């Protein structure tokens, strides 16, 4: 069921609440209780403050005690129709750090999907066993479709070239943790802005803030018109560039993306743009001392490994922040934040 940012009231028909075995003392306090997370557009600035507050607490708790029982007995269905390392692992770790457990379907070819099962049927099967479902799927709108059939919360873990809301939330959390604030920053998104779903979600989130955004990509990989229209409507006026050099010295956050090989219909088109940008020591020498360098990973060759030792390289810390944000989101949709 799609419940766009609606605070779901507790009712006697609520399938989770009706379960007499589960202690839900504080579920009404969580603004996302019972909600799907499909797009970053569901998050107001207040919701972001709330989410990051919870994520911050999760960070402290993990540092102090490692694992704790906030979601004891809860089961996450991690349903991945596309490959994943970080998203799948951090969702799985997040629920386990909170005392819950995970059913991982990584290779749908070993599930009934290979027999031709539809997404709605697979989703209804998963929700028969799980309390919340994280779905990654190659088609835009797949998470919204799944949510229409599920009565348990569905979290979009990437729908094709559409959105990747939990990644954008962790990206923004990374910016907050590394830079201390968002308003006033100059943020440059670099690489494949056409097919990269993480930048589609991040641009939408950034449009809620008073930031300057530069979009650097080859002309064939510009930000899609629908995303541009949305962010312009929200008052953000990103500037588009072919090269990084002009905007780099003023950039506070450089967000690098991979050219999404798997999304190209014609391999020759991929070959012509695959090595458009490489961030190396020379690039970093021209950047601010305080710049934060981010990448959702996997990287192919967009950031040279020599940069990893630079304290401004935040991408490995960014992965860690992902777990705290996903812990927060799971606790929120299950009414325990
Ligand atoms: C991204 C994705 O799957 O969209 N990876 C991730 O979730 N961290 C980025 C990518 O694949 O390039």
XYZ file of C-alpha atoms and ligand atoms in Angstrom:
349
model
C 0.000 0.000 0.000
C 1.395 3.420 -0.869
C 1.105 5.846 2.008
C 3.097 8.870 0.907
C 4.396 10.395 4.096
C 1.098 9.769 5.815
C 1.358 9.044 9.492
C -0.411 5.794 9.662
C -2.862 5.602 12.539
C -3.035 2.477 14.626
C -6.237 0.645 13.902
C -7.571 -2.744 14.824
C -7.261 -3.802 11.171
C -3.562 -3.005 11.170
C -1.917 -6.343 10.327
C 1.166 -5.650 12.428
C -0.633 -4.094 15.350
C -3.176 -6.891 15.453
C -0.424 -9.361 16.288
C -0.839 -9.757 20.049
C 2.640 -11.244 20.443
C 4.523 -8.124 19.468
C 5.175 -5.366 21.974
C 4.541 -2.043 20.208
C 4.432 0.469 22.980
C 5.829 3.464 21.162
C 4.871 2.995 17.531
C 2.744 6.131 17.301
C 5.780 8.335 17.828
C 7.522 7.262 14.599
C 6.504 9.497 11.678
C 7.183 6.779 9.114
C 5.544 3.952 11.037
C 4.041 1.503 8.539
C 5.075 3.661 5.566
C 6.818 2.566 2.411
C 9.983 4.430 1.469
C 9.819 4.810 -2.305
C 11.199 8.244 -3.125
C 13.074 11.008 -1.356
C 10.123 13.273 -2.120
C 8.422 11.718 0.917
C 10.948 13.461 3.185
C 10.443 17.032 4.326
C 13.328 18.904 5.926
C 11.825 18.113 9.329
C 11.711 14.428 8.418
C 15.371 14.591 7.438
C 16.302 16.163 10.753
C 14.322 13.445 12.534
C 15.871 10.627 10.443
C 19.414 11.886 10.909
C 18.798 12.302 14.626
C 17.828 8.640 14.820
C 20.762 7.636 12.588
C 23.095 9.554 14.859
C 21.723 7.697 17.890
C 22.198 4.419 16.034
C 25.818 5.359 15.437
C 26.349 6.021 19.143
C 24.633 2.797 20.168
C 26.662 0.708 17.712
C 29.847 2.342 18.972
C 28.861 1.719 22.596
C 27.168 -1.680 22.540
C 27.399 -3.029 18.972
C 24.076 -4.827 18.806
C 20.870 -4.138 20.701
C 17.335 -5.497 20.711
C 15.195 -2.653 19.356
C 13.814 -4.818 16.529
C 14.129 -8.179 18.251
C 12.118 -10.782 16.371
C 11.608 -8.604 13.292
C 12.479 -10.061 9.913
C 13.666 -8.145 6.862
C 13.106 -9.609 3.404
C 16.024 -8.410 1.285
C 14.841 -9.015 -2.269
C 17.471 -8.105 -4.849
C 16.811 -8.587 -8.576
C 20.001 -6.652 -9.362
C 23.521 -7.086 -8.004
C 24.502 -5.293 -4.822
C 27.271 -5.339 -2.252
C 26.799 -2.329 0.002
C 23.034 -1.851 -0.080
C 22.196 -5.515 0.505
C 24.885 -5.985 3.144
C 24.143 -2.804 5.048
C 20.403 -3.541 5.162
C 21.171 -7.069 6.408
C 23.636 -5.777 8.989
C 21.273 -2.991 10.024
C 18.429 -5.329 10.974
C 20.831 -7.709 12.743
C 22.443 -4.892 14.732
C 18.921 -4.142 15.942
C 18.332 -7.725 17.061
C 16.265 -8.777 14.039
C 17.097 -11.130 11.206
C 17.110 -11.222 7.419
C 15.941 -13.429 4.582
C 18.284 -12.655 1.725
C 17.281 -13.320 -1.864
C 20.243 -12.148 -3.861
C 19.961 -14.229 -6.936
C 16.321 -14.238 -7.938
C 17.248 -16.773 -10.602
C 17.339 -19.332 -7.781
C 13.850 -18.327 -6.616
C 10.436 -18.827 -8.243
C 11.081 -15.656 -10.261
C 12.983 -18.007 -12.600
C 9.726 -19.945 -13.092
C 7.994 -16.784 -14.241
C 6.516 -15.584 -10.945
C 5.311 -11.965 -11.089
C 6.663 -9.246 -8.816
C 3.294 -8.869 -7.000
C 3.208 -12.609 -6.243
C 6.820 -12.675 -5.052
C 6.155 -9.645 -2.863
C 3.033 -11.184 -1.337
C 5.028 -14.326 -0.631
C 7.821 -12.393 1.056
C 5.430 -10.428 3.209
C 3.850 -13.644 4.422
C 7.177 -14.319 6.161
C 8.704 -10.885 6.757
C 7.853 -7.628 8.536
C 9.497 -5.285 6.023
C 10.841 -5.735 2.482
C 13.815 -4.015 0.823
C 13.512 -4.327 -2.960
C 16.069 -3.703 -5.696
C 14.744 -4.176 -9.205
C 15.826 -3.129 -12.722
C 12.545 -1.403 -13.623
C 11.600 2.161 -12.750
C 8.469 2.129 -10.600
C 8.953 -1.465 -9.414
C 9.080 -0.475 -5.738
C 5.867 1.533 -6.111
C 4.244 -1.454 -7.822
C 5.400 -3.762 -5.018
C 4.072 -1.317 -2.440
C 0.626 -1.408 -4.034
C 0.441 -5.138 -3.364
C 2.162 -5.278 0.012
C 0.559 -4.391 3.302
C 3.962 -4.400 5.036
C 6.422 -1.545 4.399
C 8.414 -1.725 1.151
C 11.734 0.124 0.975
C 13.056 1.035 -2.472
C 16.670 -0.175 -2.625
C 17.038 1.077 -6.223
C 14.482 0.864 -9.059
C 16.396 0.809 -12.340
C 17.409 4.297 -13.418
C 14.681 5.741 -11.194
C 15.540 6.419 -7.561
C 17.708 5.113 -4.759
C 16.234 6.954 -1.781
C 18.106 5.201 1.023
C 21.414 5.900 -0.735
C 20.545 9.585 -1.100
C 19.588 9.747 2.574
C 22.914 8.227 3.575
C 24.687 10.558 1.143
C 23.066 13.570 2.759
C 23.804 12.175 6.226
C 27.444 11.841 5.131
C 27.473 15.501 4.079
C 26.027 16.524 7.449
C 28.501 14.384 9.406
C 31.523 15.480 7.328
C 30.720 19.157 6.693
C 28.526 19.860 9.729
C 25.712 21.433 7.674
C 24.128 21.474 4.213
C 22.857 25.033 3.614
C 25.481 27.241 2.012
C 27.509 24.426 0.428
C 28.588 24.098 -3.190
C 27.988 20.520 -4.284
C 29.219 19.068 -7.570
C 27.762 15.864 -9.007
C 30.128 14.265 -11.528
C 29.824 11.432 -14.034
C 26.827 9.522 -15.314
C 23.952 11.756 -14.292
C 21.621 10.216 -16.859
C 21.537 6.622 -15.660
C 22.852 7.033 -12.092
C 19.822 6.682 -9.839
C 21.731 7.829 -6.749
C 22.209 11.305 -8.228
C 18.546 11.482 -9.265
C 17.536 11.015 -5.636
C 20.331 13.177 -4.247
C 19.519 16.121 -6.549
C 15.897 15.978 -5.401
C 16.969 15.946 -1.740
C 19.426 18.805 -2.233
C 16.664 20.925 -3.743
C 15.223 21.194 -0.222
C 18.336 23.120 0.860
C 19.978 26.427 0.106
C 22.880 24.991 -1.899
C 24.678 25.655 -5.156
C 24.755 22.562 -7.364
C 27.002 21.948 -10.372
C 26.293 19.022 -12.677
C 29.332 17.786 -14.599
C 28.843 15.081 -17.225
C 29.450 14.267 -20.876
C 26.648 15.856 -22.962
C 25.113 12.409 -23.586
C 24.874 11.684 -19.838
C 23.150 14.838 -18.575
C 20.637 14.767 -15.731
C 17.242 13.633 -17.143
C 14.742 16.357 -18.029
C 12.143 15.135 -15.513
C 14.604 15.349 -12.597
C 15.810 18.769 -13.776
C 12.236 19.997 -14.013
C 11.514 18.831 -10.466
C 14.572 20.425 -8.915
C 14.052 23.688 -10.813
C 10.477 23.722 -9.567
C 11.820 23.384 -6.006
C 13.968 26.470 -6.473
C 17.362 24.875 -7.128
C 19.164 26.147 -10.255
C 21.936 23.666 -11.065
C 24.492 24.631 -13.681
C 25.596 22.056 -16.263
C 29.209 21.576 -17.364
C 31.291 19.234 -19.534
C 34.453 19.544 -17.458
C 35.267 19.643 -13.763
C 38.162 22.103 -13.694
C 36.144 25.329 -13.675
C 33.920 24.360 -10.751
C 36.352 22.266 -8.702
C 38.121 25.032 -6.703
C 34.817 26.243 -5.210
C 33.362 22.784 -4.575
C 32.698 21.736 -0.945
C 31.373 18.276 -1.780
C 32.414 16.366 -4.912
C 30.087 13.419 -5.546
C 31.538 11.084 -8.181
C 29.540 8.385 -9.969
C 30.302 5.372 -12.121
C 29.265 5.282 -15.773
C 26.417 2.730 -15.598
C 27.605 0.227 -18.212
C 24.614 -2.073 -17.715
C 22.137 0.661 -18.716
C 23.604 1.313 -22.199
C 21.748 -0.254 -25.135
C 24.806 0.162 -27.376
C 28.240 -0.948 -26.010
C 30.022 1.508 -28.348
C 28.225 4.397 -26.623
C 29.518 3.164 -23.265
C 33.069 2.830 -24.609
C 32.998 6.430 -25.826
C 32.194 7.893 -22.391
C 33.477 5.326 -19.872
C 36.685 7.151 -18.994
C 35.372 10.711 -19.162
C 36.577 11.695 -15.688
C 39.206 10.367 -13.327
C 39.756 11.984 -9.944
C 43.406 11.548 -8.988
C 46.039 13.281 -6.830
C 46.347 16.043 -9.401
C 42.602 16.711 -9.192
C 42.729 16.722 -5.402
C 45.593 19.247 -5.476
C 43.203 21.742 -7.101
C 40.387 21.090 -4.608
C 39.622 22.809 -1.293
C 41.407 21.487 1.794
C 37.995 21.054 3.394
C 36.349 19.300 0.443
C 34.486 16.029 1.001
C 34.969 13.479 -1.788
C 32.100 10.995 -2.078
C 31.140 8.048 -4.314
C 28.254 5.604 -3.827
C 30.473 2.777 -5.104
C 31.227 0.508 -6.826
C 33.940 2.572 -8.513
C 35.394 1.367 -11.748
C 38.136 3.882 -12.523
C 36.583 7.260 -11.662
C 38.690 7.730 -8.533
C 42.307 6.583 -8.540
C 43.252 4.403 -5.562
C 46.068 6.833 -4.740
C 43.350 9.202 -3.482
C 42.085 6.751 -0.830
C 44.642 7.903 1.736
C 43.585 11.548 1.373
C 41.548 12.534 4.464
C 39.039 14.232 2.166
C 38.173 10.856 0.607
C 34.987 10.038 2.533
C 33.653 7.118 0.485
C 34.576 4.374 2.922
C 33.123 6.359 5.830
C 30.065 6.976 3.629
C 29.489 3.194 3.479
C 29.506 3.038 7.265
C 27.011 5.894 7.547
C 24.757 3.822 5.278
C 24.283 1.226 7.982
C 23.237 3.827 10.576
C 20.761 5.430 8.180
C 19.266 2.052 7.243
C 19.032 1.121 10.947
C 17.127 4.377 11.467
C 14.794 3.740 8.525
C 14.025 0.178 9.617
C 13.312 1.317 13.160
C 11.123 4.141 11.830
C 8.958 2.058 9.495
C 8.575 -0.616 12.156
C 7.498 1.944 14.724
C 10.470 1.697 17.043
C 12.266 4.987 16.527
C 24.707 2.411 -6.633
C 23.481 1.787 -7.252
O 23.246 0.569 -7.164
O 22.718 2.556 -7.823
N 25.365 1.548 -5.755
C 24.951 1.519 -4.453
O 23.828 1.219 -4.151
N 25.844 1.898 -3.538
C 25.625 3.044 -7.614
C 26.118 2.252 -8.788
O 25.779 1.099 -9.022
O 26.920 2.832 -9.529
